[in-house]
Coordinates of N, CA and C and ligand atoms in Angstrom, one line a residue:
M1 N 139.0 119.1 112.1 CA 138.5 119.4 112.7 C 136.7 119.4 113.5
Q2 N 136.2 119.8 114.8 CA 135.0 118.9 115.4 C 134.3 120.0 114.6
T3 N 132.7 119.6 114.6 CA 131.9 120.7 114.7 C 130.8 119.9 115.2
G4 N 129.9 120.9 116.0 CA 128.6 120.8 116.1 C 128.3 121.4 117.3
A5 N 127.3 120.7 117.6 CA 127.0 121.4 119.1 C 127.9 120.9 120.2
G6 N 128.6 121.0 121.5 CA 129.4 120.7 122.2 C 130.1 120.5 121.7
N7 N 130.2 120.3 120.8 CA 132.0 119.6 120.8 C 133.2 121.5 121.4
S8 N 134.1 120.3 120.7 CA 135.4 121.4 121.6 C 136.9 120.7 121.3
A9 N 137.8 121.3 121.0 CA 138.9 120.5 121.1 C 139.7 119.5 122.3
E10 N 139.1 119.9 123.2 CA 139.6 118.7 124.3 C 138.2 117.3 124.1
P11 N 139.4 116.4 124.2 CA 138.9 114.6 124.3 C 137.2 115.1 125.2
R12 N 136.2 114.5 125.4 CA 135.6 114.1 126.9 C 136.5 113.0 127.9
E13 N 136.4 113.5 129.0 CA 137.1 112.6 130.0 C 135.9 111.9 130.8
V14 N 136.7 110.1 131.0 CA 135.9 109.4 132.0 C 137.0 109.8 132.8
A15 N 136.5 109.7 134.6 CA 138.1 109.8 135.5 C 137.1 109.1 136.2
A16 N 137.9 108.4 137.0 CA 137.9 107.1 138.2 C 138.6 107.6 139.4
A17 N 138.4 106.9 140.3 CA 138.8 107.1 141.3 C 139.2 106.1 142.9
A18 N 141.2 106.2 142.6 CA 141.8 105.3 143.4 C 141.3 106.3 145.4
I19 N 140.4 105.2 145.5 CA 140.0 105.5 147.3 C 140.9 105.1 147.7
V20 N 141.2 105.4 148.9 CA 142.4 104.4 149.7 C 141.7 104.5 150.9
D21 N 141.4 103.3 151.7 CA 141.0 103.3 153.2 C 141.7 102.5 153.3
A22 N 142.0 102.6 154.8 CA 143.2 101.5 155.7 C 144.4 100.9 154.8
G23 N 144.8 101.4 154.1 CA 146.1 100.9 153.4 C 145.2 99.7 152.2
R24 N 144.0 100.1 152.2 CA 143.3 99.4 150.7 C 142.2 100.2 149.6
L25 N 142.9 99.7 148.5 CA 141.6 100.4 147.1 C 141.1 100.1 147.1
L26 N 140.4 100.5 146.7 CA 138.2 100.0 146.1 C 138.5 100.1 145.4
L27 N 138.1 98.7 144.4 CA 137.9 98.1 143.7 C 136.5 98.0 142.7
A28 N 135.9 98.0 141.7 CA 134.2 97.5 141.1 C 134.0 96.8 140.0
Q29 N 133.7 96.1 140.0 CA 132.9 95.3 139.5 C 132.0 95.4 138.5
R30 N 133.2 95.8 136.9 CA 131.7 95.8 136.5 C 130.9 95.1 135.4
V31 N 129.8 95.3 135.3 CA 128.5 94.4 135.0 C 128.6 94.3 133.0
S32 N 129.2 95.9 132.6 CA 129.4 95.9 131.4 C 130.0 97.0 130.8
P33 N 130.2 96.9 129.5 CA 129.6 95.7 128.4 C 130.1 94.5 128.5
P34 N 129.6 93.4 127.7 CA 130.1 92.3 127.9 C 131.5 92.2 128.0
H35 N 132.2 93.5 127.4 CA 134.0 92.3 126.6 C 135.2 92.7 128.5
L36 N 133.5 93.9 129.3 CA 134.3 94.0 130.6 C 133.4 93.6 131.6
A37 N 132.5 92.9 131.5 CA 131.7 92.8 133.1 C 132.3 91.2 133.4
G38 N 132.7 91.7 134.5 CA 133.4 90.5 135.9 C 134.6 91.3 135.9
L39 N 135.4 92.3 135.4 CA 136.6 92.3 134.7 C 136.2 93.5 137.0
W40 N 137.3 94.0 136.6 CA 137.4 95.1 138.1 C 138.5 96.3 138.1
E41 N 137.9 97.4 138.1 CA 138.0 98.6 137.7 C 137.7 99.0 139.2
L42 N 138.8 101.0 138.6 CA 138.2 102.1 139.8 C 137.0 102.4 139.5
P43 N 136.0 103.0 140.5 CA 134.8 103.2 139.8 C 135.0 105.1 138.9
G44 N 134.2 105.0 138.3 CA 134.5 106.3 138.1 C 132.9 106.6 136.1
G45 N 132.6 107.9 136.0 CA 132.8 107.7 134.4 C 133.1 109.1 134.0
K46 N 131.8 108.9 132.3 CA 131.8 110.6 132.2 C 131.0 111.7 132.6
I47 N 133.0 113.1 132.4 CA 132.4 114.1 133.1 C 130.8 114.4 131.7
E48 N 130.0 115.1 132.4 CA 129.2 116.2 131.3 C 129.8 117.2 131.1
A49 N 129.5 117.6 129.9 CA 129.4 119.1 129.3 C 129.1 120.2 130.7
G50 N 129.7 120.7 131.6 CA 129.4 121.7 132.6 C 129.7 121.1 133.7
E51 N 130.5 120.5 133.8 CA 131.0 119.3 134.7 C 132.7 120.2 135.6
T52 N 133.2 120.0 136.4 CA 134.7 120.0 136.0 C 134.5 118.6 136.8
P53 N 136.1 118.4 136.1 CA 135.9 116.6 136.6 C 135.7 116.7 137.9
A54 N 136.1 116.9 139.2 CA 135.8 117.5 140.4 C 134.9 116.9 140.5
D55 N 133.5 117.8 140.0 CA 132.5 117.3 140.6 C 131.8 116.6 139.6
G56 N 132.2 115.9 138.3 CA 131.7 115.2 137.8 C 132.0 114.0 138.4
L57 N 133.1 113.3 138.5 CA 134.0 111.9 139.9 C 132.5 112.2 140.3
A58 N 132.6 113.1 142.0 CA 132.4 113.4 142.7 C 130.5 112.7 143.0
R59 N 130.1 113.3 141.3 CA 128.8 113.2 140.9 C 128.9 111.6 140.7
E60 N 129.4 111.2 139.7 CA 129.7 109.0 139.2 C 129.5 108.2 140.7
L61 N 130.4 108.7 142.1 CA 130.8 108.6 142.6 C 129.7 108.3 144.1
R62 N 128.5 109.2 143.7 CA 127.5 109.0 144.7 C 126.5 108.6 144.4
E63 N 126.3 108.2 142.3 CA 126.1 107.5 142.0 C 126.2 106.0 142.4
E64 N 127.6 105.2 141.3 CA 127.4 104.3 141.9 C 127.6 103.6 143.5
L65 N 129.0 104.7 143.6 CA 128.8 103.4 145.6 C 128.3 104.1 146.2
G66 N 127.2 105.4 146.0 CA 126.3 106.3 147.2 C 127.3 107.0 148.5
V67 N 127.8 107.4 148.2 CA 129.5 107.7 149.1 C 129.5 109.5 148.4
E68 N 130.0 109.9 149.9 CA 130.0 111.1 149.6 C 131.9 111.5 149.0
T69 N 132.5 112.0 148.8 CA 133.4 111.7 148.6 C 134.3 113.2 148.0
V70 N 135.4 113.5 148.6 CA 136.4 114.7 147.6 C 137.3 114.3 146.7
V71 N 137.6 114.7 145.7 CA 138.6 114.5 144.6 C 139.7 115.0 144.9
G72 N 140.9 114.5 145.1 CA 142.4 114.9 144.9 C 143.0 115.2 143.8
A73 N 144.0 114.4 144.3 CA 144.9 115.0 142.9 C 145.1 113.9 141.7
R74 N 145.4 114.7 140.0 CA 145.6 113.1 139.4 C 146.8 111.9 140.0
I75 N 146.8 110.9 139.4 CA 147.2 110.2 139.7 C 147.6 109.6 138.1
G76 N 148.1 108.9 137.8 CA 148.7 108.3 136.5 C 148.9 109.3 135.6
S77 N 149.1 108.5 134.1 CA 148.8 109.0 133.3 C 147.2 108.8 132.3
D78 N 147.0 109.7 131.0 CA 146.4 110.0 130.6 C 145.6 108.7 129.7
V79 N 145.1 108.2 130.3 CA 144.7 106.4 128.6 C 143.9 107.3 127.7
P80 N 144.4 107.5 126.6 CA 143.2 107.3 125.2 C 142.0 106.5 124.9
L81 N 141.1 107.0 125.3 CA 139.3 105.8 125.2 C 139.2 106.7 123.4
A82 N 138.3 104.7 122.3 CA 138.3 105.5 121.4 C 137.0 106.0 121.4
G83 N 136.5 107.2 120.2 CA 135.4 108.0 120.6 C 136.1 108.9 121.1
A84 N 137.2 109.9 120.9 CA 138.0 111.5 121.2 C 137.7 111.4 122.9
M85 N 138.1 110.4 123.7 CA 137.9 110.5 125.3 C 138.9 109.8 125.9
V86 N 139.5 110.3 126.8 CA 140.6 110.2 127.5 C 140.6 109.8 128.9
L87 N 141.1 108.6 129.1 CA 140.3 108.8 131.0 C 141.5 109.1 131.5
R88 N 141.3 109.2 133.3 CA 141.9 109.9 134.2 C 141.9 109.5 135.4
A89 N 142.7 109.1 135.8 CA 141.9 108.4 137.2 C 142.7 110.4 138.6
Y90 N 141.9 109.9 139.7 CA 142.3 110.2 140.3 C 142.2 109.6 142.3
V91 N 143.3 110.9 142.6 CA 143.1 110.1 144.1 C 141.4 110.4 144.9
V92 N 141.5 109.9 145.7 CA 139.3 110.3 146.1 C 139.6 110.0 147.8
E93 N 139.1 110.6 148.3 CA 138.9 110.6 149.1 C 137.8 110.6 150.2
L94 N 137.5 109.6 150.7 CA 136.1 109.0 151.4 C 135.6 110.1 151.9
K95 N 134.3 111.2 152.3 CA 133.6 111.5 153.3 C 132.0 111.2 154.1
S96 N 131.8 110.7 153.0 CA 130.7 109.9 154.2 C 130.3 108.7 153.2
G97 N 130.0 107.6 154.1 CA 129.4 106.3 153.6 C 129.6 104.8 153.2
T98 N 129.8 104.2 153.4 CA 130.0 103.3 153.1 C 129.7 102.1 151.8
P99 N 130.8 102.1 150.9 CA 130.5 102.1 149.7 C 130.3 100.9 149.3
E100 N 128.4 101.1 148.2 CA 127.9 99.7 148.0 C 127.9 99.5 146.8
A101 N 127.1 98.6 146.5 CA 127.5 97.7 144.7 C 126.2 98.4 143.8
L102 N 126.6 99.8 143.9 CA 124.4 100.3 143.5 C 124.6 99.7 142.1
E103 N 125.2 100.3 141.2 CA 125.9 100.5 139.7 C 126.5 98.7 139.0
H104 N 127.9 98.6 140.1 CA 128.8 96.9 139.4 C 127.9 95.6 140.3
A105 N 128.8 94.7 140.5 CA 128.2 93.4 140.7 C 128.8 93.1 141.7
A106 N 130.1 94.1 142.4 CA 130.5 93.8 143.6 C 131.8 95.0 144.1
V107 N 131.6 95.3 145.1 CA 132.8 96.3 145.3 C 133.8 95.4 146.5
R108 N 135.0 95.8 146.2 CA 135.8 95.4 147.3 C 136.7 96.5 147.7
W109 N 137.7 96.0 149.2 CA 139.2 96.9 149.0 C 140.7 95.9 148.7
V110 N 141.2 96.2 148.7 CA 142.7 95.2 148.2 C 143.7 95.9 148.4
D111 N 144.6 95.3 149.1 CA 146.1 95.7 149.2 C 146.7 95.3 148.7
A112 N 147.7 95.8 148.3 CA 148.9 95.5 147.2 C 149.3 94.5 146.2
E113 N 149.3 93.1 147.5 CA 149.3 92.1 146.5 C 148.4 91.6 145.7
Q114 N 146.9 92.0 146.8 CA 145.1 91.4 145.5 C 145.3 92.4 145.0
L115 N 146.2 93.3 144.7 CA 145.5 94.3 143.1 C 146.7 93.4 142.5
A116 N 147.9 93.2 142.7 CA 148.1 92.9 141.5 C 147.8 91.0 141.2
G117 N 147.4 90.1 141.5 CA 146.6 89.7 141.2 C 144.9 90.0 141.2
A118 N 144.5 91.6 141.3 CA 142.6 91.0 140.2 C 143.3 90.6 138.5
D119 N 141.5 90.2 138.4 CA 141.4 90.6 137.0 C 141.0 92.6 136.6
L120 N 141.8 93.2 136.9 CA 141.9 94.1 135.9 C 141.5 95.1 135.2
V121 N 140.1 95.7 134.2 CA 140.0 96.3 132.8 C 141.0 96.5 132.5
P122 N 141.5 95.9 131.2 CA 142.8 96.2 130.4 C 143.1 98.2 130.9
N123 N 142.6 98.8 130.7 CA 142.8 100.2 130.5 C 143.4 100.6 132.0
D124 N 142.7 100.2 133.3 CA 143.2 100.7 134.4 C 145.0 100.1 134.7
E125 N 145.4 98.8 134.4 CA 145.8 98.1 134.3 C 147.7 98.9 133.9
V126 N 147.5 99.9 133.6 CA 148.8 100.7 133.0 C 148.7 101.8 134.2
W127 N 147.4 102.1 135.6 CA 148.4 102.4 136.2 C 148.2 100.7 138.0
L128 N 148.4 100.4 137.4 CA 149.8 99.5 138.5 C 150.7 99.9 139.5
P129 N 151.7 100.2 139.0 CA 152.5 100.7 139.4 C 152.4 102.0 140.0
E130 N 151.4 103.4 139.8 CA 151.1 104.1 140.6 C 150.2 104.1 142.0
L131 N 149.1 103.5 141.6 CA 148.5 102.2 142.4 C 148.8 101.4 143.3
T132 N 150.3 100.8 143.2 CA 150.6 100.4 144.1 C 152.6 101.4 145.1
A133 N 152.0 102.1 144.4 CA 153.2 103.4 145.4 C 152.1 103.7 147.1
L134 N 151.0 104.0 145.5 CA 149.9 105.1 146.8 C 149.2 103.7 148.1
L135 N 149.3 102.9 147.5 CA 149.2 102.3 149.2 C 150.2 101.2 149.5
E136 N 151.4 101.6 149.0 CA 152.2 101.6 150.5 C 152.7 103.1 150.7
S137 N 152.3 103.8 150.8 CA 152.8 105.9 150.7 C 151.8 105.5 152.4
F138 N 150.7 104.1 152.6 CA 149.8 105.0 153.5 C 150.2 104.0 154.8
Ligands
9L3_201 N1 136.4 103.4 131.6 C1 137.4 102.6 131.8 N2 138.3 102.0 133.2 C2 137.8 102.8 134.4 C3 136.3 104.0 134.5 C4 135.5 104.4 135.5 C5 135.6 103.3 133.2 N3 138.0 102.4 136.0 C6 135.9 102.9 130.7 C7 134.9 102.1 130.6 C8 134.1 102.5 129.1 C9 134.0 104.3 129.4 O1 135.4 104.4 130.5 O2 134.5 102.3 127.9 C10 133.2 104.8 129.7 O3 133.1 104.4 131.4 P1 131.9 104.0 131.6 O4 130.4 105.1 132.2 O5 131.0 102.6 131.6 O6 131.8 104.1 133.6
MG202 MG1 131.1 103.7 136.2

């Protein structure tokens, strides 16, 4: 049983964004921690207490990429993380702005073939089938 302020039976969520535009998926290159630095991920981060996942992911994307977005449907399966956290991916629509690497080393748009060859963070690799299908649906 968990105790203490802010704890609940629900795991803390880390939300990640599958942003597709013109048939390409946005990847962002991590700068930390050291074992993930240089690898590519779906951008996003921890949902704070009191935030909905949609609001929290939109906030993370504003902070990390400088863009306004609309968070859509879940995609792929839940990925358990250390520390009673769970990683979830969402399809996200870009509303305004051009993604910039404000907290990453770089961002890039990839097609399905480039996605298959990208050095993804291990957590995000489980979503490759769904992400590839998403790209091919556009
Ligand atoms: N994480 C994995 N894949 C992702 C994201 C956004 C995050 N696509 C993992 C990396 C960290 C944790 O979740 O261990 C928290 O993410 P962040 O707040 O460092 O972005
Ligand atoms: Mg992040």
